[in-house]
Each structure stands twice: as structure tokens, then as C-alpha cells.
mmCIF file with all atom_site columns, C-alpha atoms in Angstrom:
data_model
loop_
_atom_site.group_PDB
_atom_site.id
_atom_site.type_symbol
_atom_site.label_atom_id
_atom_site.label_alt_id
_atom_site.label_comp_id
_atom_site.label_asym_id
_atom_site.label_entity_id
_atom_site.label_seq_id
_atom_site.pdbx_PDB_ins_code
_atom_site.Cartn_x
_atom_site.Cartn_y
_atom_site.Cartn_z
_atom_site.occupancy
_atom_site.B_iso_or_equiv
_atom_site.pdbx_formal_charge
_atom_site.auth_seq_id
_atom_site.auth_comp_id
_atom_site.auth_asym_id
_atom_site.auth_atom_id
_atom_site.pdbx_PDB_model_num
ATOM 1   C CA . PRO A 1 1   ? -5.243  23.451 18.309  1.00 84.00 ? 1   PRO A CA 1
ATOM 2   C CA . ARG A 1 2   ? -8.977  22.406 18.193  1.00 89.00 ? 2   ARG A CA 1
ATOM 3   C CA . SER A 1 3   ? -8.863  19.708 16.133  1.00 95.00 ? 3   SER A CA 1
ATOM 4   C CA . LEU A 1 4   ? -6.458  18.545 13.181  1.00 97.00 ? 4   LEU A CA 1
ATOM 5   C CA . VAL A 1 5   ? -8.215  19.176 9.872   1.00 98.00 ? 5   VAL A CA 1
ATOM 6   C CA . CYS A 1 6   ? -7.009  17.688 6.735   1.00 98.00 ? 6   CYS A CA 1
ATOM 7   C CA . LEU A 1 7   ? -8.362  19.160 3.352   1.00 98.00 ? 7   LEU A CA 1
ATOM 8   C CA . VAL A 1 8   ? -8.243  17.091 0.181   1.00 98.00 ? 8   VAL A CA 1
ATOM 9   C CA . HIS A 1 9   ? -9.016  19.025 -2.898  1.00 98.00 ? 9   HIS A CA 1
ATOM 10  C CA . GLY A 1 10  ? -10.857 18.086 -6.096  1.00 98.00 ? 10  GLY A CA 1
ATOM 11  C CA . GLY A 1 11  ? -10.755 18.129 -9.696  1.00 97.00 ? 11  GLY A CA 1
ATOM 12  C CA . PHE A 1 12  ? -11.646 14.791 -10.983 1.00 97.00 ? 12  PHE A CA 1
ATOM 13  C CA . TRP A 1 13  ? -8.204  13.476 -10.153 1.00 98.00 ? 13  TRP A CA 1
ATOM 14  C CA . ARG A 1 14  ? -6.736  15.542 -13.083 1.00 97.00 ? 14  ARG A CA 1
ATOM 15  C CA . THR A 1 15  ? -3.545  17.083 -12.725 1.00 97.00 ? 15  THR A CA 1
ATOM 16  C CA . LYS A 1 16  ? -4.396  20.419 -13.776 1.00 96.00 ? 16  LYS A CA 1
ATOM 17  C CA . TRP A 1 17  ? -6.379  20.798 -10.306 1.00 97.00 ? 17  TRP A CA 1
ATOM 18  C CA . ALA A 1 18  ? -4.136  21.223 -7.189  1.00 98.00 ? 18  ALA A CA 1
ATOM 19  C CA . ARG A 1 19  ? -4.133  22.198 -3.633  1.00 98.00 ? 19  ARG A CA 1
ATOM 20  C CA . ASP A 1 20  ? -4.313  25.679 -4.388  1.00 98.00 ? 20  ASP A CA 1
ATOM 21  C CA . THR A 1 21  ? -8.008  25.410 -4.938  1.00 98.00 ? 21  THR A CA 1
ATOM 22  C CA . THR A 1 22  ? -8.437  24.704 -1.062  1.00 98.00 ? 22  THR A CA 1
ATOM 23  C CA . ALA A 1 23  ? -5.488  27.064 0.241   1.00 98.00 ? 23  ALA A CA 1
ATOM 24  C CA . PRO A 1 24  ? -7.911  29.820 1.243   1.00 98.00 ? 24  PRO A CA 1
ATOM 25  C CA . LEU A 1 25  ? -10.147 27.480 3.219   1.00 98.00 ? 25  LEU A CA 1
ATOM 26  C CA . ALA A 1 26  ? -7.053  25.841 4.738   1.00 98.00 ? 26  ALA A CA 1
ATOM 27  C CA . ALA A 1 27  ? -5.984  29.716 5.849   1.00 98.00 ? 27  ALA A CA 1
ATOM 28  C CA . ALA A 1 28  ? -9.296  30.474 7.169   1.00 98.00 ? 28  ALA A CA 1
ATOM 29  C CA . LEU A 1 29  ? -9.612  27.259 9.278   1.00 98.00 ? 29  LEU A CA 1
ATOM 30  C CA . ALA A 1 30  ? -6.153  27.862 10.602  1.00 97.00 ? 30  ALA A CA 1
ATOM 31  C CA . GLY A 1 31  ? -7.007  31.385 11.668  1.00 97.00 ? 31  GLY A CA 1
ATOM 32  C CA . ASN A 1 32  ? -9.931  29.737 13.581  1.00 96.00 ? 32  ASN A CA 1
ATOM 33  C CA . GLY A 1 33  ? -7.743  27.859 15.475  1.00 96.00 ? 33  GLY A CA 1
ATOM 34  C CA . TYR A 1 34  ? -7.521  24.674 13.678  1.00 97.00 ? 34  TYR A CA 1
ATOM 35  C CA . ALA A 1 35  ? -4.394  22.648 12.887  1.00 97.00 ? 35  ALA A CA 1
ATOM 36  C CA . THR A 1 36  ? -4.550  22.205 9.145   1.00 98.00 ? 36  THR A CA 1
ATOM 37  C CA . ALA A 1 37  ? -2.999  20.186 6.611   1.00 98.00 ? 37  ALA A CA 1
ATOM 38  C CA . ASN A 1 38  ? -3.822  20.972 2.722   1.00 98.00 ? 38  ASN A CA 1
ATOM 39  C CA . ILE A 1 39  ? -2.906  17.694 1.355   1.00 98.00 ? 39  ILE A CA 1
ATOM 40  C CA . GLU A 1 40  ? -1.278  17.023 -2.276  1.00 98.00 ? 40  GLU A CA 1
ATOM 41  C CA . TYR A 1 41  ? -1.741  13.778 -3.697  1.00 98.00 ? 41  TYR A CA 1
ATOM 42  C CA . ARG A 1 42  ? -0.877  11.953 -7.073  1.00 98.00 ? 42  ARG A CA 1
ATOM 43  C CA . ARG A 1 43  ? -3.300  12.491 -9.949  1.00 98.00 ? 43  ARG A CA 1
ATOM 44  C CA . GLY A 1 44  ? -3.640  11.712 -13.507 1.00 96.00 ? 44  GLY A CA 1
ATOM 45  C CA . PRO A 1 45  ? -4.553  8.206  -15.549 1.00 96.00 ? 45  PRO A CA 1
ATOM 46  C CA . ALA A 1 46  ? -4.815  5.105  -13.479 1.00 96.00 ? 46  ALA A CA 1
ATOM 47  C CA . SER A 1 47  ? -3.966  6.660  -10.223 1.00 97.00 ? 47  SER A CA 1
ATOM 48  C CA . PHE A 1 48  ? -6.179  5.211  -8.031  1.00 96.00 ? 48  PHE A CA 1
ATOM 49  C CA . ASP A 1 49  ? -3.838  3.331  -5.822  1.00 96.00 ? 49  ASP A CA 1
ATOM 50  C CA . GLU A 1 50  ? -1.229  6.031  -5.720  1.00 98.00 ? 50  GLU A CA 1
ATOM 51  C CA . SER A 1 51  ? -3.807  8.695  -4.604  1.00 98.00 ? 51  SER A CA 1
ATOM 52  C CA . GLN A 1 52  ? -5.331  6.497  -1.831  1.00 96.00 ? 52  GLN A CA 1
ATOM 53  C CA . SER A 1 53  ? -1.684  5.737  -0.656  1.00 98.00 ? 53  SER A CA 1
ATOM 54  C CA . ASP A 1 54  ? -0.723  9.455  -0.842  1.00 98.00 ? 54  ASP A CA 1
ATOM 55  C CA . ILE A 1 55  ? -3.776  10.395 1.525   1.00 98.00 ? 55  ILE A CA 1
ATOM 56  C CA . ALA A 1 56  ? -2.886  8.100  4.130   1.00 97.00 ? 56  ALA A CA 1
ATOM 57  C CA . ASP A 1 57  ? 0.881   8.894  4.043   1.00 98.00 ? 57  ASP A CA 1
ATOM 58  C CA . ALA A 1 58  ? -0.095  12.561 4.543   1.00 98.00 ? 58  ALA A CA 1
ATOM 59  C CA . ILE A 1 59  ? -2.620  12.298 7.228   1.00 97.00 ? 59  ILE A CA 1
ATOM 60  C CA . THR A 1 60  ? -0.195  10.024 9.134   1.00 97.00 ? 60  THR A CA 1
ATOM 61  C CA . ALA A 1 61  ? 2.554   12.362 8.804   1.00 97.00 ? 61  ALA A CA 1
ATOM 62  C CA . ALA A 1 62  ? 0.375   15.337 9.944   1.00 97.00 ? 62  ALA A CA 1
ATOM 63  C CA . SER A 1 63  ? -0.894  13.366 12.927  1.00 96.00 ? 63  SER A CA 1
ATOM 64  C CA . ARG A 1 64  ? 2.643   12.462 13.994  1.00 96.00 ? 64  ARG A CA 1
ATOM 65  C CA . HIS A 1 65  ? 3.954   15.961 13.454  1.00 95.00 ? 65  HIS A CA 1
ATOM 66  C CA . LEU A 1 66  ? 1.316   17.130 15.862  1.00 96.00 ? 66  LEU A CA 1
ATOM 67  C CA . SER A 1 67  ? 2.193   14.479 18.185  1.00 95.00 ? 67  SER A CA 1
ATOM 68  C CA . GLU A 1 68  ? 5.776   15.353 18.290  1.00 95.00 ? 68  GLU A CA 1
ATOM 69  C CA . LEU A 1 69  ? 4.593   18.691 19.163  1.00 94.00 ? 69  LEU A CA 1
ATOM 70  C CA . GLY A 1 70  ? 2.742   17.649 22.413  1.00 94.00 ? 70  GLY A CA 1
ATOM 71  C CA . HIS A 1 71  ? -0.618  17.466 20.441  1.00 93.00 ? 71  HIS A CA 1
ATOM 72  C CA . GLY A 1 72  ? -1.409  13.767 20.040  1.00 87.00 ? 72  GLY A CA 1
ATOM 73  C CA . ASN A 1 73  ? -5.014  13.629 21.317  1.00 87.00 ? 73  ASN A CA 1
ATOM 74  C CA . LEU A 1 74  ? -6.519  15.832 18.887  1.00 91.00 ? 74  LEU A CA 1
ATOM 75  C CA . ASN A 1 75  ? -9.563  14.810 16.907  1.00 95.00 ? 75  ASN A CA 1
ATOM 76  C CA . THR A 1 76  ? -9.047  14.348 13.118  1.00 97.00 ? 76  THR A CA 1
ATOM 77  C CA . VAL A 1 77  ? -11.361 15.707 10.420  1.00 98.00 ? 77  VAL A CA 1
ATOM 78  C CA . ILE A 1 78  ? -10.908 14.938 6.815   1.00 98.00 ? 78  ILE A CA 1
ATOM 79  C CA . VAL A 1 79  ? -12.494 17.745 4.761   1.00 98.00 ? 79  VAL A CA 1
ATOM 80  C CA . GLY A 1 80  ? -12.923 16.705 1.086   1.00 98.00 ? 80  GLY A CA 1
ATOM 81  C CA . HIS A 1 81  ? -14.225 18.607 -1.837  1.00 98.00 ? 81  HIS A CA 1
ATOM 82  C CA . SER A 1 82  ? -15.587 17.159 -5.206  1.00 98.00 ? 82  SER A CA 1
ATOM 83  C CA . ALA A 1 83  ? -13.245 14.120 -5.750  1.00 98.00 ? 83  ALA A CA 1
ATOM 84  C CA . GLY A 1 84  ? -11.463 14.779 -2.616  1.00 98.00 ? 84  GLY A CA 1
ATOM 85  C CA . GLY A 1 85  ? -14.570 13.938 -1.066  1.00 98.00 ? 85  GLY A CA 1
ATOM 86  C CA . TYR A 1 86  ? -14.480 10.551 -2.389  1.00 98.00 ? 86  TYR A CA 1
ATOM 87  C CA . LEU A 1 87  ? -10.905 10.100 -1.318  1.00 98.00 ? 87  LEU A CA 1
ATOM 88  C CA . ALA A 1 88  ? -11.859 11.306 2.347   1.00 98.00 ? 88  ALA A CA 1
ATOM 89  C CA . THR A 1 89  ? -14.774 9.155  2.491   1.00 97.00 ? 89  THR A CA 1
ATOM 90  C CA . ARG A 1 90  ? -12.742 6.285  1.127   1.00 96.00 ? 90  ARG A CA 1
ATOM 91  C CA . TYR A 1 91  ? -10.078 6.893  3.886   1.00 97.00 ? 91  TYR A CA 1
ATOM 92  C CA . ALA A 1 92  ? -12.727 6.761  6.344   1.00 94.00 ? 92  ALA A CA 1
ATOM 93  C CA . GLU A 1 93  ? -14.003 3.613  5.863   1.00 94.00 ? 93  GLU A CA 1
ATOM 94  C CA . GLY A 1 94  ? -10.760 2.016  7.280   1.00 91.00 ? 94  GLY A CA 1
ATOM 95  C CA . HIS A 1 95  ? -10.260 4.643  9.959   1.00 95.00 ? 95  HIS A CA 1
ATOM 96  C CA . PRO A 1 96  ? -13.320 4.726  12.176  1.00 92.00 ? 96  PRO A CA 1
ATOM 97  C CA . GLU A 1 97  ? -11.369 7.194  14.540  1.00 93.00 ? 97  GLU A CA 1
ATOM 98  C CA . VAL A 1 98  ? -11.625 10.090 11.992  1.00 96.00 ? 98  VAL A CA 1
ATOM 99  C CA . SER A 1 99  ? -14.706 12.050 10.920  1.00 96.00 ? 99  SER A CA 1
ATOM 100 C CA . VAL A 1 100 ? -15.278 13.570 7.404   1.00 98.00 ? 100 VAL A CA 1
ATOM 101 C CA . VAL A 1 101 ? -16.873 16.518 5.794   1.00 98.00 ? 101 VAL A CA 1
ATOM 102 C CA . ALA A 1 102 ? -17.467 15.803 2.157   1.00 98.00 ? 102 ALA A CA 1
ATOM 103 C CA . LEU A 1 103 ? -18.251 19.016 0.127   1.00 98.00 ? 103 LEU A CA 1
ATOM 104 C CA . SER A 1 104 ? -20.039 18.151 -2.951  1.00 98.00 ? 104 SER A CA 1
ATOM 105 C CA . PRO A 1 105 ? -18.427 14.915 -3.156  1.00 98.00 ? 105 PRO A CA 1
ATOM 106 C CA . VAL A 1 106 ? -18.237 12.312 -5.909  1.00 98.00 ? 106 VAL A CA 1
ATOM 107 C CA . LEU A 1 107 ? -19.967 9.206  -4.372  1.00 97.00 ? 107 LEU A CA 1
ATOM 108 C CA . ASP A 1 108 ? -21.834 7.727  -7.541  1.00 97.00 ? 108 ASP A CA 1
ATOM 109 C CA . LEU A 1 109 ? -18.799 6.867  -9.626  1.00 97.00 ? 109 LEU A CA 1
ATOM 110 C CA . ASP A 1 110 ? -21.379 5.021  -12.226 1.00 95.00 ? 110 ASP A CA 1
ATOM 111 C CA . ALA A 1 111 ? -23.421 8.361  -12.925 1.00 96.00 ? 111 ALA A CA 1
ATOM 112 C CA . ILE A 1 112 ? -20.175 10.558 -12.890 1.00 96.00 ? 112 ILE A CA 1
ATOM 113 C CA . SER A 1 113 ? -18.959 8.219  -15.668 1.00 95.00 ? 113 SER A CA 1
ATOM 114 C CA . SER A 1 114 ? -22.311 8.042  -17.581 1.00 94.00 ? 114 SER A CA 1
ATOM 115 C CA . ALA A 1 115 ? -22.645 11.986 -17.712 1.00 94.00 ? 115 ALA A CA 1
ATOM 116 C CA . ARG A 1 116 ? -19.205 12.364 -19.199 1.00 92.00 ? 116 ARG A CA 1
ATOM 117 C CA . PRO A 1 117 ? -18.871 9.696  -21.888 1.00 89.00 ? 117 PRO A CA 1
ATOM 118 C CA . ASP A 1 118 ? -16.592 11.681 -24.166 1.00 91.00 ? 118 ASP A CA 1
ATOM 119 C CA . ASP A 1 119 ? -14.336 12.372 -21.137 1.00 92.00 ? 119 ASP A CA 1
ATOM 120 C CA . ASP A 1 120 ? -14.915 10.024 -18.659 1.00 96.00 ? 120 ASP A CA 1
ATOM 121 C CA . PRO A 1 121 ? -12.846 11.142 -15.489 1.00 97.00 ? 121 PRO A CA 1
ATOM 122 C CA . VAL A 1 122 ? -13.756 7.786  -13.423 1.00 97.00 ? 122 VAL A CA 1
ATOM 123 C CA . ALA A 1 123 ? -12.360 5.401  -16.235 1.00 96.00 ? 123 ALA A CA 1
ATOM 124 C CA . ALA A 1 124 ? -9.344  7.756  -16.652 1.00 96.00 ? 124 ALA A CA 1
ATOM 125 C CA . TYR A 1 125 ? -8.720  7.437  -12.870 1.00 97.00 ? 125 TYR A CA 1
ATOM 126 C CA . LEU A 1 126 ? -9.301  3.889  -12.467 1.00 96.00 ? 126 LEU A CA 1
ATOM 127 C CA . GLY A 1 127 ? -7.285  3.016  -15.443 1.00 95.00 ? 127 GLY A CA 1
ATOM 128 C CA . ASP A 1 128 ? -10.227 1.073  -16.976 1.00 92.00 ? 128 ASP A CA 1
ATOM 129 C CA . ASP A 1 129 ? -13.806 1.371  -17.990 1.00 87.00 ? 129 ASP A CA 1
ATOM 130 C CA . VAL A 1 130 ? -16.696 -0.553 -16.181 1.00 85.00 ? 130 VAL A CA 1
ATOM 131 C CA . GLY A 1 131 ? -17.547 -2.891 -19.145 1.00 83.00 ? 131 GLY A CA 1
ATOM 132 C CA . THR A 1 132 ? -14.102 -4.310 -19.018 1.00 86.00 ? 132 THR A CA 1
ATOM 133 C CA . ALA A 1 133 ? -13.335 -4.319 -15.326 1.00 91.00 ? 133 ALA A CA 1
ATOM 134 C CA . PRO A 1 134 ? -16.598 -4.284 -13.293 1.00 92.00 ? 134 PRO A CA 1
ATOM 135 C CA . ASP A 1 135 ? -15.071 -5.768 -10.102 1.00 93.00 ? 135 ASP A CA 1
ATOM 136 C CA . HIS A 1 136 ? -12.628 -3.126 -10.121 1.00 92.00 ? 136 HIS A CA 1
ATOM 137 C CA . TRP A 1 137 ? -15.195 -0.456 -10.366 1.00 95.00 ? 137 TRP A CA 1
ATOM 138 C CA . ALA A 1 138 ? -17.276 -2.272 -7.632  1.00 94.00 ? 138 ALA A CA 1
ATOM 139 C CA . ASP A 1 139 ? -14.207 -2.413 -5.149  1.00 95.00 ? 139 ASP A CA 1
ATOM 140 C CA . ALA A 1 140 ? -13.493 1.428  -5.866  1.00 96.00 ? 140 ALA A CA 1
ATOM 141 C CA . ALA A 1 141 ? -17.096 2.629  -5.062  1.00 95.00 ? 141 ALA A CA 1
ATOM 142 C CA . PRO A 1 142 ? -17.648 3.982  -1.536  1.00 95.00 ? 142 PRO A CA 1
ATOM 143 C CA . SER A 1 143 ? -19.032 1.227  0.825   1.00 94.00 ? 143 SER A CA 1
ATOM 144 C CA . GLY A 1 144 ? -20.901 3.477  3.093   1.00 93.00 ? 144 GLY A CA 1
ATOM 145 C CA . SER A 1 145 ? -18.976 1.984  6.178   1.00 90.00 ? 145 SER A CA 1
ATOM 146 C CA . ASN A 1 146 ? -18.485 4.503  8.803   1.00 88.00 ? 146 ASN A CA 1
ATOM 147 C CA . ALA A 1 147 ? -21.393 6.415  7.441   1.00 92.00 ? 147 ALA A CA 1
ATOM 148 C CA . ASP A 1 148 ? -22.283 7.882  11.037  1.00 93.00 ? 148 ASP A CA 1
ATOM 149 C CA . ARG A 1 149 ? -18.888 9.678  10.836  1.00 94.00 ? 149 ARG A CA 1
ATOM 150 C CA . VAL A 1 150 ? -19.657 11.268 7.508   1.00 97.00 ? 150 VAL A CA 1
ATOM 151 C CA . THR A 1 151 ? -21.486 14.748 6.900   1.00 97.00 ? 151 THR A CA 1
ATOM 152 C CA . ILE A 1 152 ? -22.175 15.872 3.585   1.00 98.00 ? 152 ILE A CA 1
ATOM 153 C CA . ILE A 1 153 ? -22.753 19.547 2.421   1.00 98.00 ? 153 ILE A CA 1
ATOM 154 C CA . HIS A 1 154 ? -24.198 19.741 -1.270  1.00 98.00 ? 154 HIS A CA 1
ATOM 155 C CA . GLY A 1 155 ? -25.279 22.877 -3.085  1.00 98.00 ? 155 GLY A CA 1
ATOM 156 C CA . THR A 1 156 ? -28.697 22.641 -4.929  1.00 98.00 ? 156 THR A CA 1
ATOM 157 C CA . ALA A 1 157 ? -27.174 24.815 -7.738  1.00 98.00 ? 157 ALA A CA 1
ATOM 158 C CA . ASP A 1 158 ? -23.932 22.597 -8.253  1.00 98.00 ? 158 ASP A CA 1
ATOM 159 C CA . PRO A 1 159 ? -23.553 21.974 -12.170 1.00 96.00 ? 159 PRO A CA 1
ATOM 160 C CA . ASP A 1 160 ? -20.794 19.644 -11.925 1.00 96.00 ? 160 ASP A CA 1
ATOM 161 C CA . ILE A 1 161 ? -22.024 16.904 -9.365  1.00 97.00 ? 161 ILE A CA 1
ATOM 162 C CA . PRO A 1 162 ? -25.786 16.745 -8.889  1.00 97.00 ? 162 PRO A CA 1
ATOM 163 C CA . VAL A 1 163 ? -27.309 17.043 -5.520  1.00 98.00 ? 163 VAL A CA 1
ATOM 164 C CA . GLY A 1 164 ? -29.160 13.970 -6.218  1.00 98.00 ? 164 GLY A CA 1
ATOM 165 C CA . HIS A 1 165 ? -26.186 11.834 -5.730  1.00 97.00 ? 165 HIS A CA 1
ATOM 166 C CA . SER A 1 166 ? -25.523 12.989 -2.225  1.00 98.00 ? 166 SER A CA 1
ATOM 167 C CA . GLN A 1 167 ? -29.210 12.531 -1.608  1.00 98.00 ? 167 GLN A CA 1
ATOM 168 C CA . ALA A 1 168 ? -28.990 8.901  -3.080  1.00 97.00 ? 168 ALA A CA 1
ATOM 169 C CA . TYR A 1 169 ? -26.043 8.127  -0.957  1.00 97.00 ? 169 TYR A CA 1
ATOM 170 C CA . ARG A 1 170 ? -27.666 9.430  2.174   1.00 96.00 ? 170 ARG A CA 1
ATOM 171 C CA . GLN A 1 171 ? -30.708 7.288  1.505   1.00 96.00 ? 171 GLN A CA 1
ATOM 172 C CA . ALA A 1 172 ? -28.748 4.162  0.974   1.00 96.00 ? 172 ALA A CA 1
ATOM 173 C CA . HIS A 1 173 ? -26.533 4.693  3.965   1.00 95.00 ? 173 HIS A CA 1
ATOM 174 C CA . THR A 1 174 ? -28.985 6.138  6.595   1.00 91.00 ? 174 THR A CA 1
ATOM 175 C CA . GLY A 1 175 ? -26.204 7.092  9.465   1.00 93.00 ? 175 GLY A CA 1
ATOM 176 C CA . THR A 1 176 ? -24.873 9.739  6.948   1.00 96.00 ? 176 THR A CA 1
ATOM 177 C CA . THR A 1 177 ? -25.695 13.462 7.900   1.00 96.00 ? 177 THR A CA 1
ATOM 178 C CA . LEU A 1 178 ? -26.507 15.421 4.822   1.00 97.00 ? 178 LEU A CA 1
ATOM 179 C CA . VAL A 1 179 ? -27.242 19.109 4.564   1.00 97.00 ? 179 VAL A CA 1
ATOM 180 C CA . THR A 1 180 ? -28.215 20.832 1.290   1.00 98.00 ? 180 THR A CA 1
ATOM 181 C CA . LEU A 1 181 ? -27.962 24.469 0.805   1.00 98.00 ? 181 LEU A CA 1
ATOM 182 C CA . ASP A 1 182 ? -30.295 26.043 -1.603  1.00 98.00 ? 182 ASP A CA 1
ATOM 183 C CA . GLY A 1 183 ? -28.733 27.936 -4.610  1.00 97.00 ? 183 GLY A CA 1
ATOM 184 C CA . VAL A 1 184 ? -25.242 27.175 -3.556  1.00 98.00 ? 184 VAL A CA 1
ATOM 185 C CA . ASP A 1 185 ? -22.679 25.991 -6.317  1.00 98.00 ? 185 ASP A CA 1
ATOM 186 C CA . HIS A 1 186 ? -19.872 23.533 -6.523  1.00 98.00 ? 186 HIS A CA 1
ATOM 187 C CA . MET A 1 187 ? -16.975 25.894 -5.679  1.00 98.00 ? 187 MET A CA 1
ATOM 188 C CA . ALA A 1 188 ? -18.819 27.990 -3.312  1.00 98.00 ? 188 ALA A CA 1
ATOM 189 C CA . LEU A 1 189 ? -18.215 25.415 -0.373  1.00 98.00 ? 189 LEU A CA 1
ATOM 190 C CA . ILE A 1 190 ? -14.620 25.875 -0.415  1.00 98.00 ? 190 ILE A CA 1
ATOM 191 C CA . ASP A 1 191 ? -14.702 29.704 -0.461  1.00 98.00 ? 191 ASP A CA 1
ATOM 192 C CA . PRO A 1 192 ? -14.377 30.950 2.986   1.00 98.00 ? 192 PRO A CA 1
ATOM 193 C CA . HIS A 1 193 ? -15.869 34.452 2.204   1.00 98.00 ? 193 HIS A CA 1
ATOM 194 C CA . ASP A 1 194 ? -19.014 32.675 0.835   1.00 98.00 ? 194 ASP A CA 1
ATOM 195 C CA . ALA A 1 195 ? -22.010 32.465 3.238   1.00 97.00 ? 195 ALA A CA 1
ATOM 196 C CA . ALA A 1 196 ? -21.731 28.627 2.922   1.00 97.00 ? 196 ALA A CA 1
ATOM 197 C CA . PHE A 1 197 ? -18.470 28.913 5.080   1.00 97.00 ? 197 PHE A CA 1
ATOM 198 C CA . THR A 1 198 ? -20.660 29.101 8.169   1.00 97.00 ? 198 THR A CA 1
ATOM 199 C CA . THR A 1 199 ? -22.301 25.630 7.425   1.00 97.00 ? 199 THR A CA 1
ATOM 200 C CA . VAL A 1 200 ? -18.633 24.201 6.541   1.00 98.00 ? 200 VAL A CA 1
ATOM 201 C CA . HIS A 1 201 ? -17.223 25.305 9.733   1.00 97.00 ? 201 HIS A CA 1
ATOM 202 C CA . ALA A 1 202 ? -20.162 24.280 11.763  1.00 97.00 ? 202 ALA A CA 1
ATOM 203 C CA . ALA A 1 203 ? -19.779 20.781 10.326  1.00 97.00 ? 203 ALA A CA 1
ATOM 204 C CA . ILE A 1 204 ? -15.844 20.797 11.253  1.00 97.00 ? 204 ILE A CA 1
ATOM 205 C CA . SER A 1 205 ? -16.527 22.007 14.494  1.00 94.00 ? 205 SER A CA 1
ATOM 206 C CA . GLY A 1 206 ? -19.227 19.386 15.384  1.00 90.00 ? 206 GLY A CA 1
ATOM 207 C CA . ASP A 1 207 ? -22.038 21.967 15.861  1.00 85.00 ? 207 ASP A CA 1
ATOM 208 C CA . LEU A 1 208 ? -23.915 21.193 12.716  1.00 79.00 ? 208 LEU A CA 1
ATOM 209 C CA . THR A 1 209 ? -27.545 20.177 13.633  1.00 61.00 ? 209 THR A CA 1
ATOM 210 C CA . ARG A 1 210 ? -28.180 16.920 11.889  1.00 52.00 ? 210 ARG A CA 1
ATOM 211 C CA . THR A 1 211 ? -30.634 16.711 9.032   1.00 45.00 ? 211 THR A CA 1
ATOM 212 C CA . SER A 1 212 ? -31.861 14.459 6.406   1.00 40.00 ? 212 SER A CA 1
#
């Protein structure tokens, strides 16, 4: 295999969204010679701790399995979409050996919360709101450490997570690579039949030209 690619789906940490959303992307990457793991994790109210541990356990299990097959020296790339991009970025903060490709990621928890006051996915995920638990929210926010190992791809036509969130993250954490794709929406980045797949694949393979 070329690398181990672990995919983490999005869906604002809600149970109705599962890893079937990233299954076509996983299949396409496997067809391009990558060892792929399409990760599932616990979701729903107050699932912050469980989701983080599930991601870590799944990546460890995938790496161990490849080692048992004689492929213990592969690079590991975590590809996260939307809320999965948040989880991938958080995981990388404690694992500098991995690379992250974050597709339209959730990186600004406060902004997402403020934009959806009647159905706040962040408060539901963390199990409390920022007014009652500001320290929890601050601790949950991506720190930007290991930014030089993070590549963000974000479409300018994303109606769910504005591209400005990723641009602000890039400005705050200058080691981050950010590629914006004109006219691309939220779900196109996980569609292997969309033209955006060329950019996604280049980021995973390490062949993407660095931009700001």
C-alpha cells in the first residue's frame, strides 16, 4: 500500500450521519493503492469524549493490523470531512507523526454554534453551552498545534460551513496549508466522481502545491 488513509465522516456528530457518506471515497482511494480505514465513532448528545477515544482506538487498530501484515512503516493520513475534519485535526494535535487532510472542516466551534442557535450541534456534542462551561469549550477548540501537518481543502460555495472559517484558521495558524476551490460545495469534496477529487487525492498523496 502507498499509505494508510483513515477516513472520518462528518454530520455534526449526529447519529443520522454515518460512515456510509465516506464509503465511496474510501473505495476510490483503495482502488488507487491506499490501505483505507473508514472509521465509525460514537455520536449523539455529549459524545465528545467517546468520539475522541473511538477515533484514536480505530487508528491504532488499523496501524496494528497493517504491521501484522508486514506494512508497519506506512505513512498515516487522516482524512476528515466536516465534523470529521475537526476530529482529525484534534487527533493530530497529540500525534505529530500523522498528516491530516481536512475537507470543509468544523474548526470554529463558536461560529458554528452562533449560526445555529435553534439547533446548536456544538452544544449538543459537548453536552453544555459556552455560557455555562466556557473552559470546556475553550479546551475543545482546535489548538493549531501540528499545523504544518494539516492541509485544509474548502469550497467557496459551501452552504454549511463557510470557507471563511478555514481562512481564519489558516491566518491564525500559518503553518497550515489551505486550498480553496471555486464553486465547490460541502459534499463534493467526498465525491470521488467530482472534479474536486483530483485536489483531494493530491493532498493525500503529498503532491499538492502549497497555497495560502
